[in-house]
Tab-separated table of C-alpha atoms in Angstrom:
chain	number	residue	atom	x	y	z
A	1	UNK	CA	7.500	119.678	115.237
A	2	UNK	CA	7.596	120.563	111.582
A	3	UNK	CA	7.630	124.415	112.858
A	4	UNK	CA	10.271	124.106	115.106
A	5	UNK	CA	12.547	122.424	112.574
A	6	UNK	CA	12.054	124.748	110.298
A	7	UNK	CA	12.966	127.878	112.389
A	8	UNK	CA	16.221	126.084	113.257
A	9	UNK	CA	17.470	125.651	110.084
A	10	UNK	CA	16.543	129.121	109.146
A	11	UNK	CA	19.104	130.120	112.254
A	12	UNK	CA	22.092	127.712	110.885
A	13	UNK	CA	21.279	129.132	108.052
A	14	UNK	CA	21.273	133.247	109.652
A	15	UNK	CA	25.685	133.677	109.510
A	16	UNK	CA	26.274	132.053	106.222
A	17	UNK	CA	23.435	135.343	104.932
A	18	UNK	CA	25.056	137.584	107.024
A	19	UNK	CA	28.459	136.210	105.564
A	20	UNK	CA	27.127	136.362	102.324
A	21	UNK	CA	26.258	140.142	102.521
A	22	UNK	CA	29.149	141.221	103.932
A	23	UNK	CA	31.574	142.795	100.668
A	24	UNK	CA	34.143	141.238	98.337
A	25	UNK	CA	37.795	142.179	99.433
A	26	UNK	CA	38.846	143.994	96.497
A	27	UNK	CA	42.619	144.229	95.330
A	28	UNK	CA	43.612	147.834	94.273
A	29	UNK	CA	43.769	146.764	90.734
A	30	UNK	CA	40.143	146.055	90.905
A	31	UNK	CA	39.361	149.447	92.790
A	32	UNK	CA	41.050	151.497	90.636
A	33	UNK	CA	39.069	149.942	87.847
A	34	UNK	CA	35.810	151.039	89.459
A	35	UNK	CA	36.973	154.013	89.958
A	36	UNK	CA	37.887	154.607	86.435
A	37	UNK	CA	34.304	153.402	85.380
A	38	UNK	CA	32.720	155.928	87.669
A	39	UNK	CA	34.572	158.843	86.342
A	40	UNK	CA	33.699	157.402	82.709
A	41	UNK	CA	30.064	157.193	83.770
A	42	UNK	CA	29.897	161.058	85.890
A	43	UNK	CA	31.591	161.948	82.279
A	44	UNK	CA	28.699	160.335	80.285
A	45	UNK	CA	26.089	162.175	78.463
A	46	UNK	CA	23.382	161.118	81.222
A	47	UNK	CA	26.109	161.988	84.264
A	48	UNK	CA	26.921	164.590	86.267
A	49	UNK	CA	26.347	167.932	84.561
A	50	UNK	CA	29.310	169.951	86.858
A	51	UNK	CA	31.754	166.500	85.384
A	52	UNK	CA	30.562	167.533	81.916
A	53	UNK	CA	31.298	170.847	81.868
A	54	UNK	CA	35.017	170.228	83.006
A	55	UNK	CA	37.974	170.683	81.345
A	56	UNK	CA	41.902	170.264	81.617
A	57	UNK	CA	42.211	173.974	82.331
A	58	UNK	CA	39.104	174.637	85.136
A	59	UNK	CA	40.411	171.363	86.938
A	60	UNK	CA	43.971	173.108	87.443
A	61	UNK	CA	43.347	174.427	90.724
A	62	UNK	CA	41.998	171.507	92.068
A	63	UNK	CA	44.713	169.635	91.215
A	64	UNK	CA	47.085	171.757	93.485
A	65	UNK	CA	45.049	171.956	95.734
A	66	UNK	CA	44.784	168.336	96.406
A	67	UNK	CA	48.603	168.085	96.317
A	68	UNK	CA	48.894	170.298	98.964
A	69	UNK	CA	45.965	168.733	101.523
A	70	UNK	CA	47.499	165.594	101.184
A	71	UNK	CA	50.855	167.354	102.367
A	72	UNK	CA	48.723	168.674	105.316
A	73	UNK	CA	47.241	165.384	106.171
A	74	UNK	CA	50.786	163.741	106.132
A	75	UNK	CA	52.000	166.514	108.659
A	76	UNK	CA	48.690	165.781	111.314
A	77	UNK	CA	49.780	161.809	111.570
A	78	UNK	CA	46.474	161.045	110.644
A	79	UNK	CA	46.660	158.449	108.667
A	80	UNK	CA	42.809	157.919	107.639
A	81	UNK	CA	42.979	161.475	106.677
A	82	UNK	CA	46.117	160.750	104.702
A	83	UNK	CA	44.926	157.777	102.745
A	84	UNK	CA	41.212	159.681	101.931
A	85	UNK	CA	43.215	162.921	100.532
A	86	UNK	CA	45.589	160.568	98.824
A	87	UNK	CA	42.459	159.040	97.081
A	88	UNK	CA	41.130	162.835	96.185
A	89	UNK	CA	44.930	163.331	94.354
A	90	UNK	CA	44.315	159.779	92.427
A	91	UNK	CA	40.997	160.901	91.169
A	92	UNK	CA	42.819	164.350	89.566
A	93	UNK	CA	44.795	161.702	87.606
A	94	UNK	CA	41.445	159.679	86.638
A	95	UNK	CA	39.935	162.714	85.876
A	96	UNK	CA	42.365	164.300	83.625
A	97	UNK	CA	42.967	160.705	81.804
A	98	UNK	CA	38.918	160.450	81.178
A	99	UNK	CA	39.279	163.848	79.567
A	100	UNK	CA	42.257	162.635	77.313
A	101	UNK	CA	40.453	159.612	76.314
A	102	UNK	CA	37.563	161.307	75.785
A	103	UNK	CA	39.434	163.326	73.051
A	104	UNK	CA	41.523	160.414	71.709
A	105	UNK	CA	44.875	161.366	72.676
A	106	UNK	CA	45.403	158.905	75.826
A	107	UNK	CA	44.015	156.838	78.134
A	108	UNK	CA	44.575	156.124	82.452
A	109	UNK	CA	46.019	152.646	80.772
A	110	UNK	CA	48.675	154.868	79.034
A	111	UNK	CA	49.636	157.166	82.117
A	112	UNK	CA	50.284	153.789	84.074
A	113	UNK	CA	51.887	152.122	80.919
A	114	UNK	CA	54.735	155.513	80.907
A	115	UNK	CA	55.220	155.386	84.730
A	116	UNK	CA	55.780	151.873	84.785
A	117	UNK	CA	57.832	151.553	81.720
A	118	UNK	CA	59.855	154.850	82.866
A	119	UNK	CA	60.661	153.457	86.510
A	120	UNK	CA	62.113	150.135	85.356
A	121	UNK	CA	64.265	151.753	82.687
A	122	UNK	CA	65.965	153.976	85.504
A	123	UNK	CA	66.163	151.775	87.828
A	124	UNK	CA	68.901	149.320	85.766
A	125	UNK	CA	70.340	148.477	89.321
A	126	UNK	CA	67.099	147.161	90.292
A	127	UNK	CA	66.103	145.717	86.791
A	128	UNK	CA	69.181	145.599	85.054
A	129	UNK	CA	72.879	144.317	84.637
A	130	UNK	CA	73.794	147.850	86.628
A	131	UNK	CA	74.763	148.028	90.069
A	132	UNK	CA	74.761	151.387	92.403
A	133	UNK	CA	76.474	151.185	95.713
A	134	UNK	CA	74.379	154.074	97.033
A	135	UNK	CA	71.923	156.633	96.533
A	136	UNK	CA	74.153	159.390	95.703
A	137	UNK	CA	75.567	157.171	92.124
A	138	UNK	CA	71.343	156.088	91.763
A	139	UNK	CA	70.328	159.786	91.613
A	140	UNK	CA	73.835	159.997	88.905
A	141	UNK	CA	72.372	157.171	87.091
A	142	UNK	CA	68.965	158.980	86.572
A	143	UNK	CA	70.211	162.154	85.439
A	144	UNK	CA	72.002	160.160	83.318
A	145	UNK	CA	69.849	158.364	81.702
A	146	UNK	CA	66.991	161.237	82.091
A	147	UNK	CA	69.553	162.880	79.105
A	148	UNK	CA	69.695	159.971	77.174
A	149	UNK	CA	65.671	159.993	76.703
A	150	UNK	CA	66.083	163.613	76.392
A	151	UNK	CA	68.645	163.207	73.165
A	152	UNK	CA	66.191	160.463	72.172
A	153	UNK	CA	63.174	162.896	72.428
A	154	UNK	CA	65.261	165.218	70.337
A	155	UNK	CA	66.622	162.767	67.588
A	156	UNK	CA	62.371	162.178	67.046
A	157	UNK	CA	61.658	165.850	66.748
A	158	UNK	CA	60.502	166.974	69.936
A	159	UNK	CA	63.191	169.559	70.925
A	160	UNK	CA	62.203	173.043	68.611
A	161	UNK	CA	64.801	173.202	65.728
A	162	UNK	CA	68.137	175.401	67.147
A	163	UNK	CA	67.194	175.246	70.125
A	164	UNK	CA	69.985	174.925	72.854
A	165	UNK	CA	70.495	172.085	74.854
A	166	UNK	CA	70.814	172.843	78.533
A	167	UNK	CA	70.827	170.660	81.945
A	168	UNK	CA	68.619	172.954	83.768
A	169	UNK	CA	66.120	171.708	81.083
A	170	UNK	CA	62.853	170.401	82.033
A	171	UNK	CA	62.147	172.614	85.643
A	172	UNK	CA	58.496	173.742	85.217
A	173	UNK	CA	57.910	177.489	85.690
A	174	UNK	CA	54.992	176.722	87.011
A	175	UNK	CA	56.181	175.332	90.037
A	176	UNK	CA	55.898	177.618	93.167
A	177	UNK	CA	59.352	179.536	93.416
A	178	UNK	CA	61.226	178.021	96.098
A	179	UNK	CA	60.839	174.585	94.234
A	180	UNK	CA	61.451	176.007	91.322
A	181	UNK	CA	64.968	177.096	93.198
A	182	UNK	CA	65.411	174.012	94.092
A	183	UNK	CA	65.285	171.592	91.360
A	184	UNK	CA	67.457	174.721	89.152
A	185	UNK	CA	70.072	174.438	92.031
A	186	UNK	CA	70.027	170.539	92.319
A	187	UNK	CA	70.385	170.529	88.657
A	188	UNK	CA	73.129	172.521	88.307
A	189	UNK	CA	74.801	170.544	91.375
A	190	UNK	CA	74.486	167.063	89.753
A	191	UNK	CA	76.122	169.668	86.796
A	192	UNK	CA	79.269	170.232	89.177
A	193	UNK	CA	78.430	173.660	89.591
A	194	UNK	CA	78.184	173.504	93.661
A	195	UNK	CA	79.337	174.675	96.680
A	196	UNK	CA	82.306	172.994	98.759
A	197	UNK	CA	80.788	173.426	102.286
A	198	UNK	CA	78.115	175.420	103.455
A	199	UNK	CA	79.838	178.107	104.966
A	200	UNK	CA	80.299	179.487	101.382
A	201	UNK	CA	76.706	179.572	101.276
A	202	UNK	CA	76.587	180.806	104.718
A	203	UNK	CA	78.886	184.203	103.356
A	204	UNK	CA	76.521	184.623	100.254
A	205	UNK	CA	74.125	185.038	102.817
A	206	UNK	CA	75.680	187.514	104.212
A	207	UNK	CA	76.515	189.382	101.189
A	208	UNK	CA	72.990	189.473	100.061
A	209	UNK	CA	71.918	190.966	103.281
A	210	UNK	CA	74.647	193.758	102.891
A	211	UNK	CA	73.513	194.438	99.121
A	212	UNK	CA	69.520	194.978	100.312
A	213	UNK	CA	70.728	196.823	103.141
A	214	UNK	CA	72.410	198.884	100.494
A	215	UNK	CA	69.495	198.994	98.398
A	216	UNK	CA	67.252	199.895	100.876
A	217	UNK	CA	69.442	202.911	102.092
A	218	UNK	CA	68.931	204.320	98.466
A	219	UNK	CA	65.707	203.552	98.304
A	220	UNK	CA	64.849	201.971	95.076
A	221	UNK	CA	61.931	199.369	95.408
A	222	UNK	CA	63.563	197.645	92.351
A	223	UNK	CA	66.991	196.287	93.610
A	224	UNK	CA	65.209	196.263	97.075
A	225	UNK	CA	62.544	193.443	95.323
A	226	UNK	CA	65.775	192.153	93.571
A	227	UNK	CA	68.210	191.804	96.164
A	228	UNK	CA	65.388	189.950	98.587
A	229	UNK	CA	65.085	187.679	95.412
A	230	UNK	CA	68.437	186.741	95.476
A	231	UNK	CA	68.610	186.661	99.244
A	232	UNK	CA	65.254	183.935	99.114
A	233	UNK	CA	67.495	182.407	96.405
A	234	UNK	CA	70.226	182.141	98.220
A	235	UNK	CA	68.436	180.501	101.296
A	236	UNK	CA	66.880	177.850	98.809
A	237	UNK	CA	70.472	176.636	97.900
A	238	UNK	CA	71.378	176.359	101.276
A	239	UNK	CA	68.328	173.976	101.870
A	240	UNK	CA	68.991	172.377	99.016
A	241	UNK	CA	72.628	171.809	100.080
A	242	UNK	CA	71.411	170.692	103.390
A	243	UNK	CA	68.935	168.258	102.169
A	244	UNK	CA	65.864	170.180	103.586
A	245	UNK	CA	63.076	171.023	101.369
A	246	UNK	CA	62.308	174.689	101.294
A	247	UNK	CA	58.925	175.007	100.534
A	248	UNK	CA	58.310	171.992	103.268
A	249	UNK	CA	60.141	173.682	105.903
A	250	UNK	CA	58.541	177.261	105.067
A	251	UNK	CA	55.064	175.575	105.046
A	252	UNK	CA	55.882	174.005	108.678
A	253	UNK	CA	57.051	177.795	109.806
A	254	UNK	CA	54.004	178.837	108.682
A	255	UNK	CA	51.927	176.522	110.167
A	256	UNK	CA	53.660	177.119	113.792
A	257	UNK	CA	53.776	180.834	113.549
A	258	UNK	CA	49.553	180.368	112.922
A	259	UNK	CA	49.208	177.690	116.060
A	260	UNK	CA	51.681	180.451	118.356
A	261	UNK	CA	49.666	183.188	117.053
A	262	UNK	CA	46.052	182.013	117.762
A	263	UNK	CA	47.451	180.941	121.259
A	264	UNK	CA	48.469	184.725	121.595
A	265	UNK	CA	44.867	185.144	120.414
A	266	UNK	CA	43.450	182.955	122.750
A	267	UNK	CA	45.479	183.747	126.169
A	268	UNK	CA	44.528	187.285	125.612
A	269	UNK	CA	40.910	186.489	125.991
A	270	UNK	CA	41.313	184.698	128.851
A	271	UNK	CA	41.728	187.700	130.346
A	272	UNK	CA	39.119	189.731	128.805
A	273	UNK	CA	41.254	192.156	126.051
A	274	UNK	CA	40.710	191.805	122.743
A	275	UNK	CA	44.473	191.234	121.177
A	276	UNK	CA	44.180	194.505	119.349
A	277	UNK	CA	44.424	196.230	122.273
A	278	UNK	CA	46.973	194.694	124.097
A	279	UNK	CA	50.149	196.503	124.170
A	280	UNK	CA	53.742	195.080	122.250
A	281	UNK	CA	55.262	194.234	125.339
A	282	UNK	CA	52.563	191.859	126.917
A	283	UNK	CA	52.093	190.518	122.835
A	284	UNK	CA	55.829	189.837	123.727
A	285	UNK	CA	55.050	188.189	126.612
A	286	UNK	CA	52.064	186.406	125.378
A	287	UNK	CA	54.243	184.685	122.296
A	288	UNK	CA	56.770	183.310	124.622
A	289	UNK	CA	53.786	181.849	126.861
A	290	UNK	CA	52.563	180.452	123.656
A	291	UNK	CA	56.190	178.952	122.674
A	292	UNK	CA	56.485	177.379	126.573
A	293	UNK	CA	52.586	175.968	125.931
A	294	UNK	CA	53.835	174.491	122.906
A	295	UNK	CA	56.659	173.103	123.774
A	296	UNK	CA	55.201	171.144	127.042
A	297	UNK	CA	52.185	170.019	124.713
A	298	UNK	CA	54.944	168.212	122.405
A	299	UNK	CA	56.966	166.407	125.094
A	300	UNK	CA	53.609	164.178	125.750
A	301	UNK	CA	53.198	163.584	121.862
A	302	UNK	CA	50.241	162.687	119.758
A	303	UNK	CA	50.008	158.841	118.859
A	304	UNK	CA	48.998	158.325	115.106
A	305	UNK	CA	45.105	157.476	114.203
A	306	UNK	CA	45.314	154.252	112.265
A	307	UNK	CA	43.395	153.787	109.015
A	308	UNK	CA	39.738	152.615	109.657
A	309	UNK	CA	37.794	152.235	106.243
A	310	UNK	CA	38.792	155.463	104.888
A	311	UNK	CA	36.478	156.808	101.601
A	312	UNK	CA	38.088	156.653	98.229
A	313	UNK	CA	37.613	160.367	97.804
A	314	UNK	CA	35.362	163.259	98.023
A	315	UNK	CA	33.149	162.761	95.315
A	316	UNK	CA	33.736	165.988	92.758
A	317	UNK	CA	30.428	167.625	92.829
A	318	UNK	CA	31.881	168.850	96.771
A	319	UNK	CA	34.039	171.049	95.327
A	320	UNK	CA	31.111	173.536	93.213
């Protein structure tokens, strides 16, 4: 009797244990705090020796790189992929801030602190007295106020003495070109200095291709390199002035001419011939069977993956 009492309280007592195990719901405040202490303790004299040995500089290209996988995750619809690359990008930030800490200058607390502080005090129709009846007079209001910090910046020193104030100030030249064409162009439109339509843009087009056909005819490989600059340039603006991002839309072009040329690849072995040896017309014919393959494989769609329990991020040591 004793016995069998005993086993059945031990099963009443079976889902609060299993409840009991099961983990905490976190909030994100709480997870990025964890993750913050583990990149303090990889960084700690007893941690990971490839953390250690990192510095602002070596951790450069990882940083770009995981800005652009997260790009490629948001183009597959994936969204657990999405969310797990987004987490790699965080722990850049973590990663760089643990450095700065480490060397006195700033902390993760202080990043947060200066995007926080910075997005109320240009958003005053959010936060503020201010009102903006659309977009268009919000992105007028931050350039605005982006110059008032920048006079303030200057006022305290920052700005080198003599040096000359300009709007296209603060484009990084170490962004990849086309971007770099693109915030100097949207710049100088906020500036006033725009086109009225985009047929204007359309004709500078056109007189860029007649200059590098000139070039070309004469044969100099520097105007040819220049004029194709200016003709890239001038293909920028008109994104820009269309609202498309150019180095999204070239990365997409890119993407589909890989897909419609490993389709060429793969329709050739089909038949037995290595693509090499296939001859321009039937590559011809192959691209447009890989364009009609395509485009029948996109009217049925691809429904989104939700997010499952996605991992935080690759843990750092993956990338030696």
């Amino acid at each position: 009797m004793g016995t069998h009492k005993k086993r059945s309280k031990m099963s009443r007592q079976r889902p609060a244990a299993a409840k009991a195990d099961k983990p905490a719901r976190l909030s994100a405040g709480e997870w990025f705090e964890r993750l913050v202490a583990l990149q303090a303790r990889l960084r700690a004299h007893n941690g990971c020796p490839w953390d250690l040995e990192q510095t602002h500089e070596t951790l450069r290209t990882y940083l770009v790189e995981e800005t652009y996988e997260v790009l490629d995750a948001l183009e597959t619809g994936d969204d657990a992929k999405f969310a797990n690359e987004m987490g790699d990008l965080l722990l850049q930030i973590v990663f760089h801030s643990q450095i700065a800490a480490e060397e006195g200058r700033f902390t993760v607390a202080d990043v947060i602190r200066e995007v926080h502080e910075k997005m109320v005090r240009r958003h005053p129709h959010v936060f503020g007295l201010k009102r903006a009846k659309d977009a268009a007079e919000v992105l007028r209001n931050w350039e605005q106020i982006k110059a008032q910090e920048r006079r303030s910046e200057e006022k305290n020193g920052a700005r080198a003495a003599g040096a000359q104030k300009s709007l296209l100030d603060g484009v990084p030249r170490t962004l990849p070109a086309t971007l770099e064409g693109l915030q100097l162009t949207k710049k100088a439109a906020r500036g006033g200095f725009d086109w009225d339509s985009d047929a204007g843009i359309f004709e500078k087009m056109r007189e860029e291709c007649a200059e590098l056909r000139h070039a070309l005819a004469k044969r100099k490989s520097a105007e040819v390199e220049e004029e194709i600059g200016d003709l890239f340039f001038a293909v920028v603006n008109l994104a820009r002035f269309l609202k498309v991002d150019p180095e999204i839309a070239l990365r997409k072009a890119n993407a589909k001419f890989l897909r419609r040329f490993q389709e060429m690849e793969r329709l050739a072995a089909q038949k037995g011939r290595r693509f090499a040896e296939v001859s321009r017309a039937e590559k011809e014919g192959l691209w447009e069977a890989a364009k009609r393959g395509e485009r029948e494989s996109a009217k049925h769609g691809h429904p989104k993956r939700r997010v499952g329990r996605p991992d935080a991020g690759r843990e750092a040591a993956e990338k030696r």
